[in-house]
mmCIF file of C-alpha atoms in Angstrom:
data_model
loop_
_atom_site.group_PDB
_atom_site.id
_atom_site.type_symbol
_atom_site.label_atom_id
_atom_site.label_comp_id
_atom_site.label_asym_id
_atom_site.label_seq_id
_atom_site.Cartn_x
_atom_site.Cartn_y
_atom_site.Cartn_z
ATOM 1 C CA MET C 2 -133.026 78.349 23.338
ATOM 2 C CA ASN C 3 -133.565 74.542 23.599
ATOM 3 C CA ASP C 4 -135.651 72.719 26.131
ATOM 4 C CA THR C 5 -132.464 72.001 28.311
ATOM 5 C CA ASP C 6 -131.627 75.787 28.415
ATOM 6 C CA THR C 7 -135.298 76.539 29.285
ATOM 7 C CA TRP C 8 -135.604 74.039 32.253
ATOM 8 C CA ILE C 9 -132.103 73.774 33.569
ATOM 9 C CA ARG C 10 -129.828 76.340 35.425
ATOM 10 C CA ARG C 11 -126.082 75.745 36.057
ATOM 11 C CA PHE C 12 -124.935 78.308 38.343
ATOM 12 C CA PHE C 13 -121.451 76.890 38.798
ATOM 13 C CA PRO C 14 -120.651 74.631 35.816
ATOM 14 C CA SER C 15 -118.147 72.027 36.637
ATOM 15 C CA ASP C 16 -116.792 69.632 33.741
ATOM 16 C CA GLY C 17 -114.599 67.848 36.316
ATOM 17 C CA ALA C 18 -117.453 66.812 38.608
ATOM 18 C CA ALA C 19 -118.073 63.149 38.938
ATOM 19 C CA VAL C 20 -121.862 63.466 39.756
ATOM 20 C CA GLN C 21 -124.590 65.786 38.701
ATOM 21 C CA LEU C 22 -127.374 66.570 41.067
ATOM 22 C CA ILE C 23 -130.706 67.642 39.761
ATOM 23 C CA CYS C 24 -132.562 69.970 42.219
ATOM 24 C CA LEU C 25 -136.281 70.590 42.161
ATOM 25 C CA PRO C 26 -137.840 73.548 43.889
ATOM 26 C CA HIS C 27 -140.718 73.574 46.262
ATOM 27 C CA ALA C 28 -144.047 75.064 45.405
ATOM 28 C CA GLY C 29 -143.805 78.574 44.414
ATOM 29 C CA GLY C 30 -139.983 78.139 44.333
ATOM 30 C CA SER C 31 -137.569 78.690 41.603
ATOM 31 C CA ALA C 32 -134.028 77.521 40.552
ATOM 32 C CA PRO C 33 -132.017 80.263 42.460
ATOM 33 C CA PHE C 34 -133.118 78.614 45.752
ATOM 34 C CA TYR C 35 -130.429 76.047 45.090
ATOM 35 C CA ARG C 36 -127.708 78.461 44.155
ATOM 36 C CA PRO C 37 -126.114 78.288 47.551
ATOM 37 C CA VAL C 38 -126.169 74.337 47.280
ATOM 38 C CA ALA C 39 -124.530 74.507 43.901
ATOM 39 C CA GLN C 40 -121.737 76.733 45.266
ATOM 40 C CA ALA C 41 -121.275 74.486 48.260
ATOM 41 C CA LEU C 42 -121.035 71.331 46.315
ATOM 42 C CA ASN C 43 -118.815 72.596 43.446
ATOM 43 C CA PRO C 44 -116.591 71.367 42.129
ATOM 44 C CA SER C 45 -117.057 67.779 43.113
ATOM 45 C CA VAL C 46 -120.870 67.733 42.281
ATOM 46 C CA GLU C 47 -122.365 69.834 39.552
ATOM 47 C CA VAL C 48 -125.775 71.007 40.378
ATOM 48 C CA LEU C 49 -128.452 71.475 37.643
ATOM 49 C CA ALA C 50 -131.329 73.433 39.317
ATOM 50 C CA VAL C 51 -134.664 73.091 37.558
ATOM 51 C CA GLN C 52 -136.754 76.142 36.707
ATOM 52 C CA TYR C 53 -140.438 75.625 36.313
ATOM 53 C CA PRO C 54 -142.500 77.691 33.646
ATOM 54 C CA GLY C 55 -144.466 80.554 34.808
ATOM 55 C CA ARG C 56 -141.977 82.259 37.050
ATOM 56 C CA GLN C 57 -138.961 84.680 36.959
ATOM 57 C CA ASP C 58 -137.367 84.393 33.367
ATOM 58 C CA ARG C 59 -140.098 82.024 32.370
ATOM 59 C CA ARG C 60 -142.949 84.048 33.623
ATOM 60 C CA ARG C 61 -144.580 84.527 30.290
ATOM 61 C CA GLU C 62 -144.881 80.630 29.655
ATOM 62 C CA PRO C 63 -148.092 78.787 30.489
ATOM 63 C CA MET C 64 -147.916 77.136 33.938
ATOM 64 C CA LEU C 65 -148.105 73.393 34.285
ATOM 65 C CA ASP C 66 -150.671 72.544 36.903
ATOM 66 C CA SER C 67 -150.045 68.847 37.430
ATOM 67 C CA ILE C 68 -147.145 66.833 38.607
ATOM 68 C CA GLY C 69 -147.500 64.573 35.614
ATOM 69 C CA ALA C 70 -147.079 67.364 33.250
ATOM 70 C CA LEU C 71 -144.111 68.859 35.131
ATOM 71 C CA ALA C 72 -142.356 65.601 35.249
ATOM 72 C CA ASP C 73 -142.771 65.064 31.673
ATOM 73 C CA GLY C 74 -140.992 68.394 31.086
ATOM 74 C CA VAL C 75 -138.400 67.909 33.559
ATOM 75 C CA ALA C 76 -137.570 64.287 32.556
ATOM 76 C CA ALA C 77 -137.085 65.311 28.890
ATOM 77 C CA ALA C 78 -134.778 68.241 29.792
ATOM 78 C CA VAL C 79 -132.831 66.004 32.299
ATOM 79 C CA ARG C 80 -132.161 63.274 29.608
ATOM 80 C CA ASP C 81 -130.784 65.845 27.386
ATOM 81 C CA ALA C 82 -128.658 67.671 30.148
ATOM 82 C CA VAL C 83 -126.956 64.788 32.180
ATOM 83 C CA ASP C 84 -123.688 63.473 30.671
ATOM 84 C CA ARG C 85 -122.549 61.511 33.782
ATOM 85 C CA PRO C 86 -123.933 59.695 36.761
ATOM 86 C CA PHE C 87 -126.705 61.764 38.394
ATOM 87 C CA ALA C 88 -129.049 61.992 41.347
ATOM 88 C CA LEU C 89 -132.227 63.896 42.097
ATOM 89 C CA PHE C 90 -133.067 66.141 45.002
ATOM 90 C CA GLY C 91 -136.392 67.764 45.628
ATOM 91 C CA HIS C 92 -138.013 69.626 48.443
ATOM 92 C CA SER C 93 -141.723 69.533 49.351
ATOM 93 C CA MET C 94 -143.489 69.468 45.915
ATOM 94 C CA GLY C 95 -140.114 68.965 44.400
ATOM 95 C CA ALA C 96 -139.695 65.579 46.275
ATOM 96 C CA THR C 97 -142.910 64.324 44.716
ATOM 97 C CA LEU C 98 -141.787 65.639 41.359
ATOM 98 C CA ALA C 99 -138.319 64.009 41.873
ATOM 99 C CA PHE C 100 -139.932 60.620 42.381
ATOM 100 C CA GLU C 101 -142.039 60.936 39.266
ATOM 101 C CA VAL C 102 -139.100 62.132 37.162
ATOM 102 C CA ALA C 103 -137.102 59.038 38.383
ATOM 103 C CA LEU C 104 -139.884 56.798 37.233
ATOM 104 C CA ARG C 105 -139.658 58.318 33.739
ATOM 105 C CA LEU C 106 -136.044 58.246 33.443
ATOM 106 C CA GLU C 107 -135.860 54.484 34.689
ATOM 107 C CA GLY C 108 -138.503 53.701 32.160
ATOM 108 C CA THR C 109 -135.953 54.895 29.448
ATOM 109 C CA GLY C 110 -132.923 53.325 30.816
ATOM 110 C CA ASN C 111 -131.614 56.364 32.762
ATOM 111 C CA ARG C 112 -131.519 55.235 36.405
ATOM 112 C CA PRO C 113 -130.521 57.937 39.036
ATOM 113 C CA LEU C 114 -127.994 57.099 41.536
ATOM 114 C CA ARG C 115 -130.376 58.134 44.316
ATOM 115 C CA VAL C 116 -133.383 60.070 44.953
ATOM 116 C CA PHE C 117 -133.251 62.675 47.837
ATOM 117 C CA ALA C 118 -136.731 63.392 49.063
ATOM 118 C CA SER C 119 -136.873 66.351 51.389
ATOM 119 C CA GLY C 120 -139.894 67.736 53.410
ATOM 120 C CA ARG C 121 -142.679 65.673 51.795
ATOM 121 C CA ARG C 122 -144.670 62.780 52.774
ATOM 122 C CA ALA C 123 -144.591 59.571 50.566
ATOM 123 C CA PRO C 124 -146.341 59.705 47.305
ATOM 124 C CA SER C 125 -148.993 57.158 48.206
ATOM 125 C CA THR C 126 -150.047 58.923 51.492
ATOM 126 C CA HIS C 127 -152.849 61.453 51.037
ATOM 127 C CA ARG C 128 -154.294 64.555 52.872
ATOM 128 C CA ASP C 129 -157.375 66.218 51.658
ATOM 129 C CA GLU C 130 -155.612 69.708 51.330
ATOM 130 C CA GLN C 131 -157.376 72.468 49.410
ATOM 131 C CA VAL C 132 -155.067 75.436 49.874
ATOM 132 C CA HIS C 133 -155.035 76.172 46.062
ATOM 133 C CA LYS C 134 -158.793 76.866 46.352
ATOM 134 C CA ARG C 135 -158.385 79.591 49.152
ATOM 135 C CA ASP C 136 -158.341 83.346 48.306
ATOM 136 C CA ASP C 137 -155.031 85.207 48.015
ATOM 137 C CA ASP C 138 -155.097 86.032 51.771
ATOM 138 C CA GLY C 139 -155.561 82.331 52.667
ATOM 139 C CA ILE C 140 -152.642 81.313 50.610
ATOM 140 C CA ILE C 141 -150.543 84.051 52.152
ATOM 141 C CA ALA C 142 -151.482 82.904 55.603
ATOM 142 C CA GLU C 143 -150.451 79.279 54.538
ATOM 143 C CA LEU C 144 -147.101 80.552 53.533
ATOM 144 C CA ARG C 145 -146.490 82.346 56.709
ATOM 145 C CA THR C 146 -147.015 79.161 58.780
ATOM 146 C CA LEU C 147 -144.279 77.266 56.722
ATOM 147 C CA SER C 148 -141.678 80.117 57.155
ATOM 148 C CA GLY C 149 -140.050 79.369 53.709
ATOM 149 C CA THR C 150 -140.716 82.675 52.061
ATOM 150 C CA ASP C 151 -138.486 85.547 52.261
ATOM 151 C CA GLN C 152 -140.074 87.962 54.695
ATOM 152 C CA ARG C 153 -139.358 90.788 52.347
ATOM 153 C CA VAL C 154 -141.956 89.407 49.856
ATOM 154 C CA PHE C 155 -144.623 89.893 52.596
ATOM 155 C CA GLY C 156 -143.813 93.456 52.728
ATOM 156 C CA ASP C 157 -143.898 94.107 49.016
ATOM 157 C CA GLU C 158 -147.527 94.015 47.888
ATOM 158 C CA GLU C 159 -146.617 94.149 44.070
ATOM 159 C CA LEU C 160 -144.158 91.439 44.274
ATOM 160 C CA LEU C 161 -146.386 89.243 46.452
ATOM 161 C CA ARG C 162 -149.274 89.461 43.962
ATOM 162 C CA MET C 163 -146.958 88.776 41.021
ATOM 163 C CA VAL C 164 -145.840 85.402 42.580
ATOM 164 C CA LEU C 165 -149.102 84.240 43.981
ATOM 165 C CA PRO C 166 -150.427 82.782 40.631
ATOM 166 C CA ALA C 167 -147.266 80.418 40.509
ATOM 167 C CA ILE C 168 -147.758 79.561 44.107
ATOM 168 C CA ARG C 169 -151.400 78.672 43.711
ATOM 169 C CA ASN C 170 -150.599 76.666 40.706
ATOM 170 C CA ASP C 171 -147.917 74.551 42.360
ATOM 171 C CA TYR C 172 -150.289 73.867 45.308
ATOM 172 C CA ARG C 173 -152.841 72.811 42.769
ATOM 173 C CA ALA C 174 -150.270 70.266 41.320
ATOM 174 C CA ALA C 175 -149.263 68.978 44.709
ATOM 175 C CA GLU C 176 -152.715 68.719 46.275
ATOM 176 C CA THR C 177 -154.251 66.825 43.279
ATOM 177 C CA TYR C 178 -151.473 64.431 42.872
ATOM 178 C CA THR C 179 -152.199 60.768 43.642
ATOM 179 C CA CYS C 180 -149.981 57.601 43.511
ATOM 180 C CA PRO C 181 -150.749 53.966 44.146
ATOM 181 C CA PRO C 182 -148.803 52.318 46.944
ATOM 182 C CA ASP C 183 -147.126 49.608 44.921
ATOM 183 C CA VAL C 184 -145.451 52.084 42.411
ATOM 184 C CA ARG C 185 -141.637 52.096 43.235
ATOM 185 C CA VAL C 186 -138.370 53.105 41.728
ATOM 186 C CA GLU C 187 -135.242 51.026 41.564
ATOM 187 C CA ALA C 188 -133.020 53.947 42.845
ATOM 188 C CA PRO C 189 -132.271 54.152 46.534
ATOM 189 C CA ILE C 190 -134.245 56.858 48.244
ATOM 190 C CA THR C 191 -132.869 59.023 51.144
ATOM 191 C CA VAL C 192 -135.734 60.988 52.912
ATOM 192 C CA LEU C 193 -134.866 64.086 54.944
ATOM 193 C CA SER C 194 -137.588 65.533 57.152
ATOM 194 C CA GLY C 195 -138.083 68.167 59.958
ATOM 195 C CA GLU C 196 -139.390 66.717 63.245
ATOM 196 C CA ASP C 197 -142.146 69.263 63.500
ATOM 197 C CA ASP C 198 -143.095 69.599 59.889
ATOM 198 C CA PRO C 199 -146.870 70.044 59.858
ATOM 199 C CA LYS C 200 -146.916 68.877 56.293
ATOM 200 C CA ALA C 201 -145.138 65.524 56.884
ATOM 201 C CA SER C 202 -145.507 63.264 59.850
ATOM 202 C CA ARG C 203 -143.082 60.628 60.755
ATOM 203 C CA GLU C 204 -145.428 57.876 59.765
ATOM 204 C CA GLU C 205 -146.031 59.605 56.402
ATOM 205 C CA VAL C 206 -142.285 60.073 55.626
ATOM 206 C CA GLU C 207 -141.515 56.385 56.518
ATOM 207 C CA ALA C 208 -143.806 55.375 53.914
ATOM 208 C CA TRP C 209 -141.438 56.373 51.341
ATOM 209 C CA ARG C 210 -139.682 53.015 52.218
ATOM 210 C CA THR C 211 -142.377 51.216 50.126
ATOM 211 C CA HIS C 212 -141.656 53.242 47.085
ATOM 212 C CA THR C 213 -138.146 51.901 46.328
ATOM 213 C CA SER C 214 -136.841 48.551 45.492
ATOM 214 C CA GLY C 215 -133.507 49.647 46.613
ATOM 215 C CA GLU C 216 -131.998 50.958 49.757
ATOM 216 C CA PHE C 217 -133.982 53.417 52.001
ATOM 217 C CA ASP C 218 -132.733 55.694 54.730
ATOM 218 C CA LEU C 219 -134.469 58.447 56.682
ATOM 219 C CA GLN C 220 -132.773 61.501 58.241
ATOM 220 C CA MET C 221 -134.699 63.675 60.770
ATOM 221 C CA TYR C 222 -133.781 67.086 61.823
ATOM 222 C CA PRO C 223 -135.080 69.502 64.490
ATOM 223 C CA GLY C 224 -137.339 72.076 62.834
ATOM 224 C CA GLY C 225 -140.543 72.509 60.608
ATOM 225 C CA HIS C 226 -141.116 72.348 56.927
ATOM 226 C CA PHE C 227 -137.908 74.416 55.897
ATOM 227 C CA PHE C 228 -135.548 72.572 58.205
ATOM 228 C CA LEU C 229 -132.936 72.316 55.357
ATOM 229 C CA VAL C 230 -132.438 76.083 55.507
ATOM 230 C CA GLU C 231 -131.387 75.926 59.135
ATOM 231 C CA HIS C 232 -129.546 72.657 58.777
ATOM 232 C CA ALA C 233 -127.911 73.153 55.424
ATOM 233 C CA ALA C 234 -124.501 72.036 56.442
ATOM 234 C CA GLU C 235 -125.913 68.788 57.779
ATOM 235 C CA VAL C 236 -127.969 68.209 54.653
ATOM 236 C CA LEU C 237 -125.088 68.954 52.401
ATOM 237 C CA ARG C 238 -122.912 66.386 54.219
ATOM 238 C CA VAL C 239 -125.636 63.636 53.793
ATOM 239 C CA ILE C 240 -125.791 64.415 50.181
ATOM 240 C CA GLY C 241 -122.002 64.292 49.780
ATOM 241 C CA GLU C 242 -121.812 61.043 51.863
ATOM 242 C CA ARG C 243 -124.483 59.482 49.803
ATOM 243 C CA LEU C 244 -122.986 60.432 46.537
ATOM 244 C CA GLY C 245 -119.435 59.599 47.621
ATOM 245 C CA GLU C 246 -118.359 63.110 47.055
ATOM 246 C CA PRO C 247 -117.167 65.719 49.698
ATOM 247 C CA ALA C 248 -119.369 68.835 50.293
ATOM 248 C CA ALA C 249 -117.893 72.162 50.938
ATOM 249 C CA SER C 250 -119.280 74.549 53.558
ATOM 250 C CA LEU C 251 -122.003 77.073 52.980
ATOM 251 C CA GLY C 252 -120.111 79.482 55.378
#
């Protein structure tokens, strides 16, 4: 298995798609989170979902506990995987990672069509968050406030304990990340955010504007940190419009 096969999942391969969309999961998330997106955008957009090490079929691999290390791995896999125009989409930690991956790709002449940053404050904004230092119960309490974890997980003690190390690892990566305010990508940035997201205020998401030398637009939706689940159809429409490709319905 090569690095591309290790990092990238293609749930609905589409050789005829004009665009590829690289999707990066949130903290504790995994590639199958984007399976419905891949199905909805198929066949006009081929979704390549990223699988981080240390979870599911990669659970035996060492986890990477910094955004920089994750971005290095993802960028290398993306360079090998893309064979047509592409964009990046990331939610929460995945949005920060999408930005860092874009920086690396542009540095090697592989400019994305666009970066979609969902549910995350701008790279240069900072909060003194220490969730990764909490005990297991403290991390579980945090997850409950964000409403992004399948409720069945909370009822399965064995499963919950199995996924907590990856969640803690990703929180460490996200919470120790820093970025100077003058670092920017050339690609346009579209930011999507929940109006009541406790992790990203309007001011913090507006600050993404300073991190691109290209076009910037902000889309706000009712809801909290996982607004994109409730408003999936609207989010898919925005992705399709920005990429110039129609999006099918999730229904």
